[in-house]
Amino acid sequence: MPKISNKGAKMPESPIRKLVPYSEIAKKKGNKVYHLNIGQPDIKTPEVAMEAVKNIDIKVLEYSHSAGFESYRNKLSEFYKKSGLPINPEDIIVSTGGSEALLFAMGSTMDQGDEIIIPEPFYANYNGFSTASGVTVIPVISSIDTGFALPPIADFEKLITPKTKAILICNPGNPTGYLYSKEEMMQLAEIVKKHDLFLIADEVYREFTYDGDIHYSVMNIPGLEENAIMIDSVSKRYSMCGARIGCIVSKNKELMATAMKFAQARLSPPTFAQIASEAALDTPQSYFDEVISEYRERRDTLITELKKIEGVKVANPKGAFYCIAELPIDNADHFAQWLLESYDFNGETVMVAPAAGFYSTPGVGLNQVRIAYVLKKDDLIKAVRILKEAITTYNAR
């Protein structure tokens, strides 16, 4: 019998999606499931994007340029510049979601067996992208006790080897909601310049910052033009996860020429989705003001309710729309499956993402879960109440 590849065997399951079969079973039983497990916003996609697709008059659905529509890249450049980012159209390659942009970045900067340092917990698919690229993740652990702040630079220094090619961060962070300060970004810039590494910054949640904190982009760091790679996406900014449009951005011309070869190999990003994404750039500021206000209230509601549960530890997120909560349980994987398979509170239950899948260090985060506050405030209150009752029942078994 033919055998699958070692790479395929090592490819990790998504901690976010692997419990889906159990949620389907729960729903077939008639239980309502509150989805705290996935960053799928319930915010409406801007009407201007939807109308652009509805009203398009296309006779032939053609390929676009491998770098994406020139009109979109020009307009995207203007958008970035208005946001204070010095990005030109030639610095942009449009990708099929931020995921493909990350694969382009890894493929363009790393060879089989090379290493990438990532502060953990991190977006679970970084493990998958690294496995697919033959790259080894070297984790540097951040702690819930410090709110998942940047680990000391000395912790990075001791992990750097001749195989180290890049440091990857998510800012603001998925799954922690941590927002790196300007000072932390400058520390990272110093270390990548010192060791001649790339600094890859996944900035897809850039707009989602709270409490007056300012996002400081990797593209704003002076003298880092050859080292800096920014990953972006329309998924969260415009609540357009299904569009699958993102981009890789860099001033490094050799890097972008290399990434273009990967872009050419997959031909082009999707046409209809680019049309919607280009139109979305006309979304008024009022849309973002309302969205940020809504997420801030959701965050405050969630954190307040979680802190009412005895034994729960939670870091207050500064950005994005996630938090990591440490629960008074022994194993979050078992607990999350049990919630769906064996538990309901008045016909309702919750679905969470076990946080161990957001680490690459074995045995870490076993009693933690990632919670996405993408539900309305009333639903968040109900979901946390169910979680509280469930913890009591689970521990009394």
PDB file of N, CA and C in Angstrom, residues 39-49 72 75-85 87 92 94-95 97-98 171-172 201-210 215 217 219 230-249 276-293 295 320-322 374:
ATOM      1  N   GLY A  39     -12.058  32.680  15.353  1.00  0.00           N
ATOM      2  CA  GLY A  39     -12.094  34.116  15.123  1.00  0.00           C
ATOM      3  C   GLY A  39     -12.888  34.499  13.892  1.00  0.00           C
ATOM      4  N   GLN A  40     -14.139  34.066  13.858  1.00  0.00           N
ATOM      5  CA  GLN A  40     -15.045  34.437  12.770  1.00  0.00           C
ATOM      6  C   GLN A  40     -15.969  35.534  13.287  1.00  0.00           C
ATOM      7  N   PRO A  41     -15.689  36.797  12.945  1.00  0.00           N
ATOM      8  CA  PRO A  41     -16.512  37.890  13.464  1.00  0.00           C
ATOM      9  C   PRO A  41     -17.963  37.778  13.000  1.00  0.00           C
ATOM     10  N   ASP A  42     -18.891  38.258  13.852  1.00  0.00           N
ATOM     11  CA  ASP A  42     -20.290  38.329  13.439  1.00  0.00           C
ATOM     12  C   ASP A  42     -20.631  39.728  12.923  1.00  0.00           C
ATOM     13  N   ILE A  43     -19.596  40.583  12.829  1.00  0.00           N
ATOM     14  CA  ILE A  43     -19.763  41.934  12.291  1.00  0.00           C
ATOM     15  C   ILE A  43     -20.059  41.838  10.801  1.00  0.00           C
ATOM     16  N   LYS A  44     -20.991  42.667  10.325  1.00  0.00           N
ATOM     17  CA  LYS A  44     -21.331  42.629   8.905  1.00  0.00           C
ATOM     18  C   LYS A  44     -20.173  43.118   8.034  1.00  0.00           C
ATOM     19  N   THR A  45     -19.968  42.431   6.920  1.00  0.00           N
ATOM     20  CA  THR A  45     -19.008  42.872   5.914  1.00  0.00           C
ATOM     21  C   THR A  45     -19.475  44.218   5.348  1.00  0.00           C
ATOM     22  N   PRO A  46     -18.551  45.171   5.107  1.00  0.00           N
ATOM     23  CA  PRO A  46     -18.971  46.474   4.564  1.00  0.00           C
ATOM     24  C   PRO A  46     -19.811  46.316   3.293  1.00  0.00           C
ATOM     25  N   GLU A  47     -20.890  47.064   3.230  1.00  0.00           N
ATOM     26  CA  GLU A  47     -21.816  46.976   2.098  1.00  0.00           C
ATOM     27  C   GLU A  47     -21.130  47.307   0.778  1.00  0.00           C
ATOM     28  N   VAL A  48     -20.159  48.224   0.831  1.00  0.00           N
ATOM     29  CA  VAL A  48     -19.476  48.645  -0.391  1.00  0.00           C
ATOM     30  C   VAL A  48     -18.745  47.463  -1.037  1.00  0.00           C
ATOM     31  N   ALA A  49     -18.238  46.539  -0.228  1.00  0.00           N
ATOM     32  CA  ALA A  49     -17.556  45.361  -0.770  1.00  0.00           C
ATOM     33  C   ALA A  49     -18.544  44.393  -1.396  1.00  0.00           C
ATOM     34  N   TYR A  72      -5.696  47.418  -7.422  1.00  0.00           N
ATOM     35  CA  TYR A  72      -5.837  47.088  -6.005  1.00  0.00           C
ATOM     36  C   TYR A  72      -4.548  47.414  -5.252  1.00  0.00           C
ATOM     37  N   LYS A  75      -4.257  51.168  -4.774  1.00  0.00           N
ATOM     38  CA  LYS A  75      -5.206  51.659  -3.776  1.00  0.00           C
ATOM     39  C   LYS A  75      -4.812  51.196  -2.369  1.00  0.00           C
ATOM     40  N   LEU A  76      -4.274  49.989  -2.291  1.00  0.00           N
ATOM     41  CA  LEU A  76      -3.814  49.457  -1.010  1.00  0.00           C
ATOM     42  C   LEU A  76      -2.623  50.271  -0.497  1.00  0.00           C
ATOM     43  N   SER A  77      -1.735  50.646  -1.408  1.00  0.00           N
ATOM     44  CA  SER A  77      -0.599  51.490  -1.055  1.00  0.00           C
ATOM     45  C   SER A  77      -1.071  52.824  -0.482  1.00  0.00           C
ATOM     46  N   GLU A  78      -2.077  53.420  -1.116  1.00  0.00           N
ATOM     47  CA  GLU A  78      -2.636  54.684  -0.614  1.00  0.00           C
ATOM     48  C   GLU A  78      -3.241  54.500   0.773  1.00  0.00           C
ATOM     49  N   PHE A  79      -3.928  53.370   0.966  1.00  0.00           N
ATOM     50  CA  PHE A  79      -4.525  53.074   2.269  1.00  0.00           C
ATOM     51  C   PHE A  79      -3.455  52.992   3.347  1.00  0.00           C
ATOM     52  N   TYR A  80      -2.365  52.275   3.036  1.00  0.00           N
ATOM     53  CA  TYR A  80      -1.284  52.132   4.010  1.00  0.00           C
ATOM     54  C   TYR A  80      -0.650  53.485   4.325  1.00  0.00           C
ATOM     55  N   LYS A  81      -0.422  54.284   3.303  1.00  0.00           N
ATOM     56  CA  LYS A  81       0.221  55.579   3.519  1.00  0.00           C
ATOM     57  C   LYS A  81      -0.646  56.492   4.387  1.00  0.00           C
ATOM     58  N   LYS A  82      -1.957  56.419   4.205  1.00  0.00           N
ATOM     59  CA  LYS A  82      -2.852  57.199   5.065  1.00  0.00           C
ATOM     60  C   LYS A  82      -2.775  56.729   6.516  1.00  0.00           C
ATOM     61  N   SER A  83      -2.396  55.461   6.682  1.00  0.00           N
ATOM     62  CA  SER A  83      -2.248  54.892   8.024  1.00  0.00           C
ATOM     63  C   SER A  83      -0.837  55.102   8.582  1.00  0.00           C
ATOM     64  N   GLY A  84      -0.004  55.811   7.825  1.00  0.00           N
ATOM     65  CA  GLY A  84       1.350  56.115   8.290  1.00  0.00           C
ATOM     66  C   GLY A  84       2.387  55.084   7.934  1.00  0.00           C
ATOM     67  N   LEU A  85       2.045  54.157   7.024  1.00  0.00           N
ATOM     68  CA  LEU A  85       2.992  53.116   6.616  1.00  0.00           C
ATOM     69  C   LEU A  85       3.565  53.452   5.237  1.00  0.00           C
ATOM     70  N   ILE A  87       4.466  52.392   2.329  1.00  0.00           N
ATOM     71  CA  ILE A  87       4.415  51.199   1.476  1.00  0.00           C
ATOM     72  C   ILE A  87       3.984  51.593   0.071  1.00  0.00           C
ATOM     73  N   ILE A  92       4.177  45.254  -2.587  1.00  0.00           N
ATOM     74  CA  ILE A  92       3.015  44.428  -2.242  1.00  0.00           C
ATOM     75  C   ILE A  92       2.833  43.290  -3.241  1.00  0.00           C
ATOM     76  N   VAL A  94      -0.220  40.479  -3.645  1.00  0.00           N
ATOM     77  CA  VAL A  94      -1.507  40.024  -3.120  1.00  0.00           C
ATOM     78  C   VAL A  94      -1.502  38.501  -3.068  1.00  0.00           C
ATOM     79  N   SER A  95      -2.024  37.960  -1.978  1.00  0.00           N
ATOM     80  CA  SER A  95      -2.004  36.517  -1.766  1.00  0.00           C
ATOM     81  C   SER A  95      -3.405  35.992  -1.489  1.00  0.00           C
ATOM     82  N   GLY A  97      -5.248  34.989   0.981  1.00  0.00           N
ATOM     83  CA  GLY A  97      -5.283  35.050   2.433  1.00  0.00           C
ATOM     84  C   GLY A  97      -3.911  35.320   3.018  1.00  0.00           C
ATOM     85  N   GLY A  98      -3.898  35.706   4.301  1.00  0.00           N
ATOM     86  CA  GLY A  98      -2.629  35.887   4.997  1.00  0.00           C
ATOM     87  C   GLY A  98      -1.861  34.582   5.101  1.00  0.00           C
ATOM     88  N   ASN A 171       1.149  40.651  15.768  1.00  0.00           N
ATOM     89  CA  ASN A 171       0.991  41.906  16.493  1.00  0.00           C
ATOM     90  C   ASN A 171      -0.152  42.744  15.931  1.00  0.00           C
ATOM     91  N   PRO A 172      -1.266  42.895  16.701  1.00  0.00           N
ATOM     92  CA  PRO A 172      -1.578  42.282  17.992  1.00  0.00           C
ATOM     93  C   PRO A 172      -1.714  40.768  17.846  1.00  0.00           C
ATOM     94  N   ALA A 201       6.304  40.051  10.587  1.00  0.00           N
ATOM     95  CA  ALA A 201       5.254  40.529  11.487  1.00  0.00           C
ATOM     96  C   ALA A 201       3.882  40.286  10.857  1.00  0.00           C
ATOM     97  N   ASP A 202       3.109  39.439  11.494  1.00  0.00           N
ATOM     98  CA  ASP A 202       1.733  39.161  11.083  1.00  0.00           C
ATOM     99  C   ASP A 202       0.867  40.249  11.720  1.00  0.00           C
ATOM    100  N   GLU A 203       0.408  41.191  10.900  1.00  0.00           N
ATOM    101  CA  GLU A 203      -0.284  42.378  11.418  1.00  0.00           C
ATOM    102  C   GLU A 203      -1.744  42.434  10.986  1.00  0.00           C
ATOM    103  N   VAL A 204      -2.378  41.291  10.853  1.00  0.00           N
ATOM    104  CA  VAL A 204      -3.739  41.265  10.325  1.00  0.00           C
ATOM    105  C   VAL A 204      -4.765  41.867  11.284  1.00  0.00           C
ATOM    106  N   TYR A 205      -4.383  42.038  12.559  1.00  0.00           N
ATOM    107  CA  TYR A 205      -5.313  42.630  13.537  1.00  0.00           C
ATOM    108  C   TYR A 205      -4.925  44.071  13.871  1.00  0.00           C
ATOM    109  N   ARG A 206      -4.174  44.717  12.989  1.00  0.00           N
ATOM    110  CA  ARG A 206      -3.601  46.026  13.266  1.00  0.00           C
ATOM    111  C   ARG A 206      -4.618  47.045  13.791  1.00  0.00           C
ATOM    112  N   GLU A 207      -5.807  47.062  13.218  1.00  0.00           N
ATOM    113  CA  GLU A 207      -6.806  48.071  13.608  1.00  0.00           C
ATOM    114  C   GLU A 207      -7.435  47.801  14.974  1.00  0.00           C
ATOM    115  N   PHE A 208      -7.310  46.571  15.461  1.00  0.00           N
ATOM    116  CA  PHE A 208      -8.017  46.190  16.681  1.00  0.00           C
ATOM    117  C   PHE A 208      -7.142  46.424  17.913  1.00  0.00           C
ATOM    118  N   THR A 209      -7.072  47.688  18.329  1.00  0.00           N
ATOM    119  CA  THR A 209      -6.350  48.057  19.547  1.00  0.00           C
ATOM    120  C   THR A 209      -7.288  48.869  20.435  1.00  0.00           C
ATOM    121  N   TYR A 210      -7.055  48.766  21.754  1.00  0.00           N
ATOM    122  CA  TYR A 210      -7.988  49.353  22.710  1.00  0.00           C
ATOM    123  C   TYR A 210      -7.242  50.210  23.732  1.00  0.00           C
ATOM    124  N   HIS A 215      -0.716  50.884  17.645  1.00  0.00           N
ATOM    125  CA  HIS A 215       0.010  49.797  16.988  1.00  0.00           C
ATOM    126  C   HIS A 215       1.241  50.365  16.293  1.00  0.00           C
ATOM    127  N   SER A 217       4.007  49.390  13.631  1.00  0.00           N
ATOM    128  CA  SER A 217       4.239  48.411  12.573  1.00  0.00           C
ATOM    129  C   SER A 217       5.722  48.153  12.334  1.00  0.00           C
ATOM    130  N   MET A 219       6.876  47.960   9.548  1.00  0.00           N
ATOM    131  CA  MET A 219       7.216  48.799   8.389  1.00  0.00           C
ATOM    132  C   MET A 219       7.570  50.225   8.786  1.00  0.00           C
ATOM    133  N   MET A 230       6.005  42.208   6.282  1.00  0.00           N
ATOM    134  CA  MET A 230       4.696  42.357   6.906  1.00  0.00           C
ATOM    135  C   MET A 230       3.688  41.439   6.216  1.00  0.00           C
ATOM    136  N   ILE A 231       2.868  40.782   7.022  1.00  0.00           N
ATOM    137  CA  ILE A 231       1.786  39.947   6.524  1.00  0.00           C
ATOM    138  C   ILE A 231       0.468  40.645   6.853  1.00  0.00           C
ATOM    139  N   ASP A 232      -0.426  40.730   5.874  1.00  0.00           N
ATOM    140  CA  ASP A 232      -1.699  41.414   6.111  1.00  0.00           C
ATOM    141  C   ASP A 232      -2.831  40.629   5.458  1.00  0.00           C
ATOM    142  N   SER A 233      -4.068  41.010   5.785  1.00  0.00           N
ATOM    143  CA  SER A 233      -5.245  40.300   5.286  1.00  0.00           C
ATOM    144  C   SER A 233      -6.473  41.174   5.438  1.00  0.00           C
ATOM    145  N   VAL A 234      -7.477  40.926   4.593  1.00  0.00           N
ATOM    146  CA  VAL A 234      -8.763  41.628   4.725  1.00  0.00           C
ATOM    147  C   VAL A 234      -9.706  40.884   5.667  1.00  0.00           C
ATOM    148  N   SER A 235      -9.324  39.676   6.073  1.00  0.00           N
ATOM    149  CA  SER A 235     -10.248  38.789   6.792  1.00  0.00           C
ATOM    150  C   SER A 235     -10.875  39.433   8.013  1.00  0.00           C
ATOM    151  N   LYS A 236     -10.056  40.006   8.879  1.00  0.00           N
ATOM    152  CA  LYS A 236     -10.559  40.555  10.137  1.00  0.00           C
ATOM    153  C   LYS A 236     -10.930  42.024   9.991  1.00  0.00           C
ATOM    154  N   ARG A 237     -10.097  42.773   9.264  1.00  0.00           N
ATOM    155  CA  ARG A 237     -10.325  44.217   9.139  1.00  0.00           C
ATOM    156  C   ARG A 237     -11.729  44.526   8.635  1.00  0.00           C
ATOM    157  N   TYR A 238     -12.173  43.770   7.626  1.00  0.00           N
ATOM    158  CA  TYR A 238     -13.480  44.032   7.008  1.00  0.00           C
ATOM    159  C   TYR A 238     -14.477  42.904   7.251  1.00  0.00           C
ATOM    160  N   SER A 239     -14.153  42.011   8.185  1.00  0.00           N
ATOM    161  CA  SER A 239     -15.013  40.845   8.434  1.00  0.00           C
ATOM    162  C   SER A 239     -15.276  40.107   7.120  1.00  0.00           C
ATOM    163  N   MET A 240     -14.183  39.797   6.414  1.00  0.00           N
ATOM    164  CA  MET A 240     -14.236  39.149   5.108  1.00  0.00           C
ATOM    165  C   MET A 240     -13.371  37.890   5.099  1.00  0.00           C
ATOM    166  N   CYS A 241     -13.534  37.045   6.126  1.00  0.00           N
ATOM    167  CA  CYS A 241     -12.699  35.838   6.240  1.00  0.00           C
ATOM    168  C   CYS A 241     -12.811  34.942   5.011  1.00  0.00           C
ATOM    169  N   GLY A 242     -14.009  34.890   4.426  1.00  0.00           N
ATOM    170  CA  GLY A 242     -14.227  34.012   3.283  1.00  0.00           C
ATOM    171  C   GLY A 242     -13.686  34.536   1.971  1.00  0.00           C
ATOM    172  N   ALA A 243     -13.244  35.783   1.938  1.00  0.00           N
ATOM    173  CA  ALA A 243     -12.690  36.345   0.696  1.00  0.00           C
ATOM    174  C   ALA A 243     -11.342  35.708   0.368  1.00  0.00           C
ATOM    175  N   ARG A 244     -10.585  35.360   1.407  1.00  0.00           N
ATOM    176  CA  ARG A 244      -9.245  34.767   1.249  1.00  0.00           C
ATOM    177  C   ARG A 244      -8.317  35.674   0.442  1.00  0.00           C
ATOM    178  N   ILE A 245      -8.238  36.925   0.876  1.00  0.00           N
ATOM    179  CA  ILE A 245      -7.298  37.867   0.266  1.00  0.00           C
ATOM    180  C   ILE A 245      -6.389  38.445   1.352  1.00  0.00           C
ATOM    181  N   GLY A 246      -5.088  38.353   1.104  1.00  0.00           N
ATOM    182  CA  GLY A 246      -4.102  38.940   1.998  1.00  0.00           C
ATOM    183  C   GLY A 246      -2.971  39.489   1.160  1.00  0.00           C
ATOM    184  N   CYS A 247      -1.837  39.752   1.796  1.00  0.00           N
ATOM    185  CA  CYS A 247      -0.677  40.197   1.027  1.00  0.00           C
ATOM    186  C   CYS A 247       0.596  40.049   1.846  1.00  0.00           C
ATOM    187  N   ILE A 248       1.700  39.922   1.133  1.00  0.00           N
ATOM    188  CA  ILE A 248       3.025  39.978   1.724  1.00  0.00           C
ATOM    189  C   ILE A 248       3.626  41.310   1.310  1.00  0.00           C
ATOM    190  N   VAL A 249       4.247  41.994   2.257  1.00  0.00           N
ATOM    191  CA  VAL A 249       4.760  43.352   2.023  1.00  0.00           C
ATOM    192  C   VAL A 249       6.205  43.432   2.501  1.00  0.00           C
ATOM    193  N   ALA A 276     -13.858  42.656  -4.405  1.00  0.00           N
ATOM    194  CA  ALA A 276     -14.491  43.002  -3.130  1.00  0.00           C
ATOM    195  C   ALA A 276     -13.501  43.696  -2.201  1.00  0.00           C
ATOM    196  N   SER A 277     -12.272  43.216  -2.179  1.00  0.00           N
ATOM    197  CA  SER A 277     -11.260  43.772  -1.276  1.00  0.00           C
ATOM    198  C   SER A 277     -10.857  45.184  -1.688  1.00  0.00           C
ATOM    199  N   GLU A 278     -10.764  45.403  -2.998  1.00  0.00           N
ATOM    200  CA  GLU A 278     -10.446  46.749  -3.483  1.00  0.00           C
ATOM    201  C   GLU A 278     -11.565  47.723  -3.119  1.00  0.00           C
ATOM    202  N   ALA A 279     -12.799  47.290  -3.296  1.00  0.00           N
ATOM    203  CA  ALA A 279     -13.938  48.153  -2.950  1.00  0.00           C
ATOM    204  C   ALA A 279     -13.993  48.413  -1.447  1.00  0.00           C
ATOM    205  N   ALA A 280     -13.596  47.417  -0.647  1.00  0.00           N
ATOM    206  CA  ALA A 280     -13.651  47.553   0.814  1.00  0.00           C
ATOM    207  C   ALA A 280     -12.763  48.681   1.320  1.00  0.00           C
ATOM    208  N   LEU A 281     -11.757  49.059   0.526  1.00  0.00           N
ATOM    209  CA  LEU A 281     -10.878  50.150   0.934  1.00  0.00           C
ATOM    210  C   LEU A 281     -11.613  51.485   1.012  1.00  0.00           C
ATOM    211  N   ASP A 282     -12.820  51.556   0.443  1.00  0.00           N
ATOM    212  CA  ASP A 282     -13.637  52.770   0.531  1.00  0.00           C
ATOM    213  C   ASP A 282     -14.545  52.773   1.762  1.00  0.00           C
ATOM    214  N   THR A 283     -14.383  51.787   2.620  1.00  0.00           N
ATOM    215  CA  THR A 283     -15.190  51.710   3.837  1.00  0.00           C
ATOM    216  C   THR A 283     -14.956  52.954   4.692  1.00  0.00           C
ATOM    217  N   PRO A 284     -16.002  53.632   5.128  1.00  0.00           N
ATOM    218  CA  PRO A 284     -15.822  54.853   5.924  1.00  0.00           C
ATOM    219  C   PRO A 284     -15.251  54.573   7.309  1.00  0.00           C
ATOM    220  N   GLN A 285     -14.578  55.561   7.873  1.00  0.00           N
ATOM    221  CA  GLN A 285     -13.968  55.421   9.193  1.00  0.00           C
ATOM    222  C   GLN A 285     -15.009  55.102  10.259  1.00  0.00           C
ATOM    223  N   SER A 286     -16.229  55.568  10.046  1.00  0.00           N
ATOM    224  CA  SER A 286     -17.293  55.321  11.028  1.00  0.00           C
ATOM    225  C   SER A 286     -17.507  53.820  11.256  1.00  0.00           C
ATOM    226  N   TYR A 287     -17.305  53.032  10.201  1.00  0.00           N
ATOM    227  CA  TYR A 287     -17.440  51.572  10.322  1.00  0.00           C
ATOM    228  C   TYR A 287     -16.454  51.041  11.349  1.00  0.00           C
ATOM    229  N   PHE A 288     -15.183  51.476  11.225  1.00  0.00           N
ATOM    230  CA  PHE A 288     -14.151  50.988  12.141  1.00  0.00           C
ATOM    231  C   PHE A 288     -14.374  51.500  13.554  1.00  0.00           C
ATOM    232  N   ASP A 289     -14.809  52.753  13.675  1.00  0.00           N
ATOM    233  CA  ASP A 289     -15.072  53.314  15.003  1.00  0.00           C
ATOM    234  C   ASP A 289     -16.111  52.482  15.744  1.00  0.00           C
ATOM    235  N   GLU A 290     -17.169  52.102  15.021  1.00  0.00           N
ATOM    236  CA  GLU A 290     -18.229  51.299  15.629  1.00  0.00           C
ATOM    237  C   GLU A 290     -17.738  49.894  15.974  1.00  0.00           C
ATOM    238  N   VAL A 291     -16.965  49.306  15.068  1.00  0.00           N
ATOM    239  CA  VAL A 291     -16.464  47.946  15.283  1.00  0.00           C
ATOM    240  C   VAL A 291     -15.523  47.904  16.484  1.00  0.00           C
ATOM    241  N   ILE A 292     -14.594  48.846  16.559  1.00  0.00           N
ATOM    242  CA  ILE A 292     -13.636  48.866  17.665  1.00  0.00           C
ATOM    243  C   ILE A 292     -14.352  49.088  18.986  1.00  0.00           C
ATOM    244  N   SER A 293     -15.336  49.980  18.988  1.00  0.00           N
ATOM    245  CA  SER A 293     -16.117  50.232  20.197  1.00  0.00           C
ATOM    246  C   SER A 293     -16.844  48.962  20.645  1.00  0.00           C
ATOM    247  N   TYR A 295     -16.012  45.788  19.963  1.00  0.00           N
ATOM    248  CA  TYR A 295     -15.070  44.785  20.453  1.00  0.00           C
ATOM    249  C   TYR A 295     -14.516  45.162  21.832  1.00  0.00           C
ATOM    250  N   ALA A 320      -6.544  42.752  19.029  1.00  0.00           N
ATOM    251  CA  ALA A 320      -7.186  41.603  18.381  1.00  0.00           C
ATOM    252  C   ALA A 320      -8.523  41.331  19.068  1.00  0.00           C
ATOM    253  N   PHE A 321      -9.033  40.092  19.010  1.00  0.00           N
ATOM    254  CA  PHE A 321     -10.264  39.779  19.750  1.00  0.00           C
ATOM    255  C   PHE A 321     -10.211  38.371  20.334  1.00  0.00           C
ATOM    256  N   TYR A 322      -9.082  38.110  21.004  1.00  0.00           N
ATOM    257  CA  TYR A 322      -8.871  36.829  21.661  1.00  0.00           C
ATOM    258  C   TYR A 322      -8.283  37.046  23.054  1.00  0.00           C
ATOM    259  N   VAL A 374     -16.068  37.089  19.740  1.00  0.00           N
ATOM    260  CA  VAL A 374     -16.703  37.497  18.488  1.00  0.00           C
ATOM    261  C   VAL A 374     -18.228  37.357  18.559  1.00  0.00           C
TER     262      VAL A 374
END
